[in-house]
Coordinates of C-alpha atoms in Angstrom, one line a residue:
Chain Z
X770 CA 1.1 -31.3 6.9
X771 CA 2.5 -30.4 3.5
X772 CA 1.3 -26.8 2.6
X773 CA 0.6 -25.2 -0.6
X774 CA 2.2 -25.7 -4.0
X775 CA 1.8 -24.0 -6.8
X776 CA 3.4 -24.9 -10.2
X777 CA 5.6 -23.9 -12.2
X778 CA 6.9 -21.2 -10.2
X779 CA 8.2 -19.5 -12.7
X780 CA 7.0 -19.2 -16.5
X781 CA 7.6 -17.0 -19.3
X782 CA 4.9 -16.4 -22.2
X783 CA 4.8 -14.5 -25.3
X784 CA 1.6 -11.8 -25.8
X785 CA -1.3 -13.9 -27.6
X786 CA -0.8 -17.6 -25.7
X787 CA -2.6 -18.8 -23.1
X788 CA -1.3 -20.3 -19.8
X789 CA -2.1 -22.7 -17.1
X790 CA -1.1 -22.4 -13.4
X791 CA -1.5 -25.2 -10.8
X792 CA -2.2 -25.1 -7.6
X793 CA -2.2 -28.2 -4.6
X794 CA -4.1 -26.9 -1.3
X795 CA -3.1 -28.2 2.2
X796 CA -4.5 -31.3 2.7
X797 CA -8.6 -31.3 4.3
X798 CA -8.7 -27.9 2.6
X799 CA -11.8 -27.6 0.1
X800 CA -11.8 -23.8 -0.5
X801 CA -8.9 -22.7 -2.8
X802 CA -8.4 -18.7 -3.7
X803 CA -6.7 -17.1 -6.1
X804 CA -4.9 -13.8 -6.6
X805 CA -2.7 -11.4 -8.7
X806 CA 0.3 -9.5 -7.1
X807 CA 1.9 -7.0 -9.0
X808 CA 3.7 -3.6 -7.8
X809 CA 1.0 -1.0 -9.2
X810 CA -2.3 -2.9 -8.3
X811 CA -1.0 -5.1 -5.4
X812 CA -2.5 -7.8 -4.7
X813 CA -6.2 -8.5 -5.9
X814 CA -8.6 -11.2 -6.0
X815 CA -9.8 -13.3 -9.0
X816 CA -12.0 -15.8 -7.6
X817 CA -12.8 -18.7 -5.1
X818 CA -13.3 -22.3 -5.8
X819 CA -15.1 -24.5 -3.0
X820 CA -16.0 -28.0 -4.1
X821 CA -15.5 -27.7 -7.6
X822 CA -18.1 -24.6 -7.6
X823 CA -17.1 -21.1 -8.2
X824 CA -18.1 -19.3 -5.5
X825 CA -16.6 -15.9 -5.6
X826 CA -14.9 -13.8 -8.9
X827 CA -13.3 -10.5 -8.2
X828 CA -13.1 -7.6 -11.0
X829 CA -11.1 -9.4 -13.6
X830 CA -11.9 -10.2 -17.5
X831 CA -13.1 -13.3 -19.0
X832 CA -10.1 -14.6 -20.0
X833 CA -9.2 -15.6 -16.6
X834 CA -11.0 -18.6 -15.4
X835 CA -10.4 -21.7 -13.2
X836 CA -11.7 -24.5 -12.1
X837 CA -11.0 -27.2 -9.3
X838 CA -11.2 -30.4 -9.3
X839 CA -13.0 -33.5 -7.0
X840 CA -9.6 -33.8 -5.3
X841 CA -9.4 -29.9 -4.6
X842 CA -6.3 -29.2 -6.8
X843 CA -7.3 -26.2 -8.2
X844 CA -5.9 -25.0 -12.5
X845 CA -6.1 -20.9 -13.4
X846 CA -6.3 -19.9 -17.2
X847 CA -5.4 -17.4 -18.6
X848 CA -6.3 -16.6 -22.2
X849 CA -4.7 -14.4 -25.1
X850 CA -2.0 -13.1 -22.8
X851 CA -1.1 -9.5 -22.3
X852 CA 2.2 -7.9 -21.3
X853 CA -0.2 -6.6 -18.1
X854 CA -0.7 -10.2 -17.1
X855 CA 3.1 -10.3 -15.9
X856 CA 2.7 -10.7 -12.1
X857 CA 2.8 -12.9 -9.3
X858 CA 0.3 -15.3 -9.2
X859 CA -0.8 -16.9 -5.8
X860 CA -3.2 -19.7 -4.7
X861 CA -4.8 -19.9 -1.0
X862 CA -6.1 -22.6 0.5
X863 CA -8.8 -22.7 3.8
X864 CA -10.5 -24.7 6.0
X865 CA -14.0 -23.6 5.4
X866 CA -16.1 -23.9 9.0
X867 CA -13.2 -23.1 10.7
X868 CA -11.3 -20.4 11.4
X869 CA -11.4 -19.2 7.5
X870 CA -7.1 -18.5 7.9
X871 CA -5.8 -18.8 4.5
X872 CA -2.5 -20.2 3.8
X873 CA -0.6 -19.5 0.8
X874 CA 1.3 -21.1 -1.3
X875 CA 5.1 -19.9 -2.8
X876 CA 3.5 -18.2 -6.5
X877 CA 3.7 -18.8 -10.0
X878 CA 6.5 -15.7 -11.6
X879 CA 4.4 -15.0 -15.1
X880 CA 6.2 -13.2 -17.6
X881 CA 4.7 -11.6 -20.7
X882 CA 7.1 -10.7 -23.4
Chain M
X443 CA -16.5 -0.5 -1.9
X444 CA -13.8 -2.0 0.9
X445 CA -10.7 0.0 0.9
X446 CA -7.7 -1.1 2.9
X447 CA -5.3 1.2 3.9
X448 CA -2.0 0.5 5.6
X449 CA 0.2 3.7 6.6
X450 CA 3.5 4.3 6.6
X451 CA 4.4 2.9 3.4
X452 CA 8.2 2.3 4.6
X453 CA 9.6 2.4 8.1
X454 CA 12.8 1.8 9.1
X455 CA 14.2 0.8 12.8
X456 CA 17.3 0.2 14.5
X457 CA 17.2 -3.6 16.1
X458 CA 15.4 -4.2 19.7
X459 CA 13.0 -1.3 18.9
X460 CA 9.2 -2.0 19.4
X461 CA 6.7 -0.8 16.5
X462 CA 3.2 -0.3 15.1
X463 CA 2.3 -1.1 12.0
X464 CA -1.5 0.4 10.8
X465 CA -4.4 -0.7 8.7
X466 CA -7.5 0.8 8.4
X467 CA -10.5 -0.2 6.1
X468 CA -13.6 2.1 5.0
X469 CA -16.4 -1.0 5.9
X470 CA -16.8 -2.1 9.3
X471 CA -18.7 -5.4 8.0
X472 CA -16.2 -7.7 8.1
X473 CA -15.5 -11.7 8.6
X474 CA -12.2 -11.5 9.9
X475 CA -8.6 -9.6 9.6
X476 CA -5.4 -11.1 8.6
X477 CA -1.9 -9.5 8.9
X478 CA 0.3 -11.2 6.8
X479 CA 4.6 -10.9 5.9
X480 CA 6.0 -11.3 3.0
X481 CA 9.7 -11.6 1.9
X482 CA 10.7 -10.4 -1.5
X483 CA 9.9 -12.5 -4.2
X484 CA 7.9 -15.0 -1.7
X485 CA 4.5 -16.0 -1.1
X486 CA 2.7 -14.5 1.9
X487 CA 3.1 -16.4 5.8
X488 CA 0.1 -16.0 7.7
X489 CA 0.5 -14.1 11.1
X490 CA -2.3 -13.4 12.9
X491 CA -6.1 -13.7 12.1
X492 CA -8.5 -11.6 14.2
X493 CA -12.1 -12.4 14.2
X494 CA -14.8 -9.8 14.0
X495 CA -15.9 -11.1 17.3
X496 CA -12.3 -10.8 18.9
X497 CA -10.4 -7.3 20.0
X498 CA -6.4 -9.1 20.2
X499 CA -4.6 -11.8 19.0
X500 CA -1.1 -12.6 20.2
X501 CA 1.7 -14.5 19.1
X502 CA 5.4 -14.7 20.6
X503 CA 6.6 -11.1 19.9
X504 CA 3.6 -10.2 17.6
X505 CA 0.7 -8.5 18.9
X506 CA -2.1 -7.5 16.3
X507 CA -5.5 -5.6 17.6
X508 CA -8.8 -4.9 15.6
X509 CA -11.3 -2.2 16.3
X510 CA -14.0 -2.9 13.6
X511 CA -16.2 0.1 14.7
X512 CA -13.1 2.5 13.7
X513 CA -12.1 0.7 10.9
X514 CA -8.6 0.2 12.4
X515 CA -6.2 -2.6 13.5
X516 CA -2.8 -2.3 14.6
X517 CA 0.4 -5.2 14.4
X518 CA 2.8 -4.5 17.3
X519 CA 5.9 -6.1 17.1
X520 CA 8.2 -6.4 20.1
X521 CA 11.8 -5.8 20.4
X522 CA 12.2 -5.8 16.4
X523 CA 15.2 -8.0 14.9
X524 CA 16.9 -8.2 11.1
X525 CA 15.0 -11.1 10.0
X526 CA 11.1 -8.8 11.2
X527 CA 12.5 -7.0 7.7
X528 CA 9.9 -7.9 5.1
X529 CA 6.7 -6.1 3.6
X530 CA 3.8 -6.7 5.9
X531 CA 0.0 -6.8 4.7
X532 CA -3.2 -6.1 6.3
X533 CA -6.0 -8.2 4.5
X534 CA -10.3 -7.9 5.3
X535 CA -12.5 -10.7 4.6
X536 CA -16.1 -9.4 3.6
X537 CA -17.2 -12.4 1.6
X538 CA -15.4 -15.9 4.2
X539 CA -12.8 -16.3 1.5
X540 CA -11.8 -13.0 -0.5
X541 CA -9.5 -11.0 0.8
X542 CA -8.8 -7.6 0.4
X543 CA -5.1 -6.1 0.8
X544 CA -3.7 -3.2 1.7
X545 CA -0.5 -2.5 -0.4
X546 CA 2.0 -3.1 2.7
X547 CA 4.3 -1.5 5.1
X548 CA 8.3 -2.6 4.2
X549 CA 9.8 -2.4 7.0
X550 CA 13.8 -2.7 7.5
X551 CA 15.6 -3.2 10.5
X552 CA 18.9 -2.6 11.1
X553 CA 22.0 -4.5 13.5

Protein backbone atom coordinates (compact mmCIF):
# COMPACT_ATOMS: atom_id res chain seq x y z
CA UNK A 1 0.00 0.00 0.00
CA UNK A 2 1.22 3.49 -0.98
CA UNK A 3 1.41 5.70 2.24
CA UNK A 4 0.89 9.22 2.71
CA UNK A 5 1.77 12.15 0.49
CA UNK A 6 1.68 15.41 1.08
CA UNK A 7 2.38 18.21 -1.61
CA UNK A 8 4.55 20.32 -2.37
CA UNK A 9 7.03 19.49 0.08
CA UNK A 10 8.60 22.42 0.14
CA UNK A 11 7.04 26.04 -0.47
CA UNK A 12 8.19 29.49 0.14
CA UNK A 13 5.54 32.48 0.76
CA UNK A 14 5.75 36.08 1.28
CA UNK A 15 3.85 37.64 4.68
CA UNK A 16 0.21 38.59 3.47
CA UNK A 17 -0.61 35.41 0.79
CA UNK A 18 -2.35 32.60 1.45
CA UNK A 19 -1.32 28.92 0.85
CA UNK A 20 -2.67 25.61 0.09
CA UNK A 21 -1.13 22.20 1.30
CA UNK A 22 -2.31 18.82 0.00
CA UNK A 23 -2.43 15.91 1.48
CA UNK A 24 -3.29 11.90 -0.08
CA UNK A 25 -4.11 9.46 2.95
CA UNK A 26 -3.26 5.62 2.76
CA UNK A 27 -5.63 4.09 0.78
CA UNK A 28 -9.18 2.70 3.10
CA UNK A 29 -8.19 5.55 5.44
CA UNK A 30 -11.19 8.05 6.05
CA UNK A 31 -9.80 10.09 9.01
CA UNK A 32 -6.99 12.53 7.93
CA UNK A 33 -5.11 14.88 10.77
CA UNK A 34 -3.22 17.67 10.58
CA UNK A 35 -0.38 19.23 12.46
CA UNK A 36 2.23 22.06 12.79
CA UNK A 37 5.94 21.18 13.79
CA UNK A 38 8.14 23.82 14.51
CA UNK A 39 11.24 23.94 17.09
CA UNK A 40 9.64 26.32 19.83
CA UNK A 41 6.04 24.87 19.97
CA UNK A 42 6.73 21.27 18.65
CA UNK A 43 4.40 19.66 17.14
CA UNK A 44 0.57 20.60 17.66
CA UNK A 45 -2.67 19.74 16.38
CA UNK A 46 -5.03 21.81 14.00
CA UNK A 47 -7.76 19.67 13.27
CA UNK A 48 -9.33 16.24 12.07
CA UNK A 49 -11.28 15.57 9.04
CA UNK A 50 -13.38 12.26 8.86
CA UNK A 51 -15.77 11.96 5.89
CA UNK A 52 -15.65 15.32 4.68
CA UNK A 53 -16.78 16.52 8.44
CA UNK A 54 -14.57 18.33 10.75
CA UNK A 55 -14.40 16.58 13.60
CA UNK A 56 -11.76 17.88 15.78
CA UNK A 57 -9.79 21.69 15.74
CA UNK A 58 -6.94 22.27 18.11
CA UNK A 59 -6.03 25.88 19.46
CA UNK A 60 -5.20 27.58 16.16
CA UNK A 61 -6.75 30.90 14.52
CA UNK A 62 -9.23 31.19 11.82
CA UNK A 63 -7.12 31.53 9.18
CA UNK A 64 -6.32 28.00 9.12
CA UNK A 65 -8.96 25.83 7.80
CA UNK A 66 -9.32 22.56 5.70
CA UNK A 67 -11.47 20.59 4.27
CA UNK A 68 -11.51 16.96 2.66
CA UNK A 69 -12.94 15.68 0.06
CA UNK A 70 -15.49 12.47 -0.96
CA UNK A 71 -12.29 10.68 -2.00
CA UNK A 72 -10.52 11.48 1.46
CA UNK A 73 -7.72 13.76 0.02
CA UNK A 74 -7.57 16.15 2.45
CA UNK A 75 -6.46 20.52 1.38
CA UNK A 76 -5.17 22.96 4.51
CA UNK A 77 -5.39 26.83 4.08
CA UNK A 78 -3.82 29.10 5.42
CA UNK A 79 -4.72 32.72 5.17
CA UNK A 80 -2.76 36.21 5.32
CA UNK A 81 0.49 34.47 6.09
CA UNK A 82 2.78 35.33 8.99
CA UNK A 83 6.45 34.83 9.33
CA UNK A 84 5.18 32.49 12.49
CA UNK A 85 3.45 30.23 10.05
CA UNK A 86 7.11 28.91 8.83
CA UNK A 87 7.02 25.29 10.05
CA UNK A 88 6.65 21.89 9.04
CA UNK A 89 3.40 20.96 8.14
CA UNK A 90 2.30 17.23 8.47
CA UNK A 91 -0.89 15.19 7.42
CA UNK A 92 -1.93 11.82 9.26
CA UNK A 93 -4.00 9.42 8.02
CA UNK A 94 -6.12 6.38 10.19
CA UNK A 95 -8.16 3.70 10.04
CA UNK A 96 -11.01 4.73 12.16
CA UNK A 97 -12.57 1.38 14.07
CA UNK A 98 -9.45 0.02 14.09
CA UNK A 99 -6.47 0.30 15.87
CA UNK A 100 -6.67 4.36 15.53
CA UNK A 101 -2.41 4.15 14.55
CA UNK A 102 -1.70 7.16 12.54
CA UNK A 103 0.60 7.16 9.82
CA UNK A 104 2.24 10.14 8.48
CA UNK A 105 3.13 11.46 5.63
CA UNK A 106 6.78 13.13 4.55
CA UNK A 107 5.54 17.23 5.37
CA UNK A 108 5.01 20.26 3.51
CA UNK A 109 8.67 22.80 4.43
CA UNK A 110 6.54 26.40 4.67
CA UNK A 111 8.58 29.38 4.53
CA UNK A 112 7.47 32.83 5.42
CA UNK A 113 9.62 35.67 4.23
CA UNK B 1 -5.18 20.18 30.00
CA UNK B 2 -2.96 17.03 28.66
CA UNK B 3 0.61 17.67 29.06
CA UNK B 4 3.21 15.24 27.60
CA UNK B 5 6.40 15.17 28.92
CA UNK B 6 9.37 13.24 27.64
CA UNK B 7 12.75 13.39 29.77
CA UNK B 8 16.00 13.59 28.88
CA UNK B 9 15.88 15.98 26.17
CA UNK B 10 19.22 14.48 24.63
CA UNK B 11 20.98 11.24 25.38
CA UNK B 12 23.86 10.06 23.84
CA UNK B 13 25.18 6.16 23.76
CA UNK B 14 27.99 4.24 22.62
CA UNK B 15 26.61 1.38 20.06
CA UNK B 16 25.19 -2.12 21.48
CA UNK B 17 24.07 -0.27 24.66
CA UNK B 18 20.41 -0.87 25.84
CA UNK B 19 18.21 2.34 26.77
CA UNK B 20 14.97 3.96 28.17
CA UNK B 21 13.52 6.59 26.76
CA UNK B 22 10.47 8.34 29.10
CA UNK B 23 7.10 9.98 28.70
CA UNK B 24 4.83 10.93 31.04
CA UNK B 25 1.46 12.70 30.65
CA UNK B 26 -0.69 14.71 33.48
CA UNK B 27 -4.33 12.81 32.31
CA UNK B 28 -4.67 9.30 32.77
CA UNK B 29 -7.87 9.25 30.33
CA UNK B 30 -6.42 8.24 27.38
CA UNK B 31 -7.27 6.33 23.92
CA UNK B 32 -4.11 5.09 23.18
CA UNK B 33 -0.08 5.94 23.26
CA UNK B 34 2.14 6.20 20.35
CA UNK B 35 6.01 6.38 20.29
CA UNK B 36 7.02 7.65 17.24
CA UNK B 37 11.04 8.52 15.42
CA UNK B 38 11.71 10.93 13.51
CA UNK B 39 14.86 11.82 11.34
CA UNK B 40 15.80 15.29 10.70
CA UNK B 41 13.88 17.03 8.38
CA UNK B 42 11.44 13.86 7.92
CA UNK B 43 8.04 13.04 8.66
CA UNK B 44 7.35 10.83 11.74
CA UNK B 45 7.46 6.57 11.37
CA UNK B 46 5.18 5.08 13.61
CA UNK B 47 6.70 2.60 16.25
CA UNK B 48 4.59 1.24 18.59
CA UNK B 49 0.95 1.98 19.59
CA UNK B 50 -0.19 0.93 23.11
CA UNK B 51 -3.76 0.69 23.93
CA UNK B 52 -5.26 1.96 27.14
CA UNK B 53 -6.36 -1.54 27.62
CA UNK B 54 -2.75 -3.03 26.98
CA UNK B 55 0.54 -2.82 29.51
CA UNK B 56 3.47 -3.73 26.45
CA UNK B 57 3.93 -3.78 23.03
CA UNK B 58 6.95 -5.20 21.37
CA UNK B 59 8.68 -4.98 18.24
CA UNK B 60 12.14 -6.57 17.01
CA UNK B 61 14.52 -4.65 19.39
CA UNK B 62 11.85 -2.07 20.53
CA UNK B 63 10.07 -2.54 23.61
CA UNK B 64 7.53 0.34 24.65
CA UNK B 65 5.34 -0.12 28.15
CA UNK B 66 2.36 2.14 29.40
CA UNK B 67 1.22 2.55 32.92
CA UNK B 68 -1.91 4.89 32.46
CA UNK B 69 -2.57 5.08 36.32
CA UNK B 70 1.07 6.79 36.67
CA UNK B 71 0.97 8.70 33.78
CA UNK B 72 4.11 6.95 32.43
CA UNK B 73 5.37 4.88 29.51
CA UNK B 74 8.70 3.85 28.80
CA UNK B 75 10.50 2.85 24.89
CA UNK B 76 13.29 0.32 25.58
CA UNK B 77 15.52 -0.18 22.92
CA UNK B 78 17.86 -3.14 22.74
CA UNK B 79 21.39 -3.25 21.88
CA UNK B 80 21.25 0.41 20.31
CA UNK B 81 22.98 0.88 16.69
CA UNK B 82 23.91 4.32 14.56
CA UNK B 83 20.91 4.26 12.52
CA UNK B 84 18.46 4.15 16.41
CA UNK B 85 19.91 8.07 16.11
CA UNK B 86 16.93 10.20 15.51
CA UNK B 87 14.46 12.34 17.78
CA UNK B 88 11.89 10.06 19.28
CA UNK B 89 8.20 11.31 20.33
CA UNK B 90 5.79 10.12 22.83
CA UNK B 91 2.19 11.08 21.54
CA UNK B 92 -1.50 10.64 23.82
CA UNK B 93 -4.63 10.26 22.15
CA UNK B 94 -7.63 11.82 24.37
CA UNK B 95 -10.00 12.55 21.56
CA UNK B 96 -9.47 8.74 18.77
CA UNK B 97 -7.56 11.08 16.48
CA UNK B 98 -5.58 14.17 18.10
CA UNK B 99 -2.56 13.59 19.28
CA UNK B 100 -0.65 15.24 21.69
CA UNK B 101 3.34 15.35 21.66
CA UNK B 102 5.89 15.53 23.80
CA UNK B 103 8.83 17.66 22.36
CA UNK B 104 11.25 14.41 21.93
CA UNK B 105 14.31 12.76 23.15
CA UNK B 106 17.42 13.06 20.25
CA UNK B 107 19.20 10.47 20.86
CA UNK B 108 22.81 9.76 19.11
CA UNK B 109 24.60 6.81 19.06
CA UNK B 110 27.98 6.31 18.42
CA UNK B 111 30.33 3.30 16.43
Amino acid sequence: KAGVTQTPRYLIKTRGQQVTLSCSPISGHRSVSWYQQTPGQGLQFLFEYFSETQRNKGNFPGRFSGRQFSNSRSEMNVSTLELGDSALYLCASTAVGQSYEQYFGPGTRLTVT
Amino acid sequence: KQEVTQIPAALSVPEGENLVLNCSFTDSAIYNLQWFRQDPGKGLTSLLLIQSSQREQTSGRLNASLDKSSGRSTLYIAASQPGDSATYLCAVDQAGTALIFGKGTTLSVSS
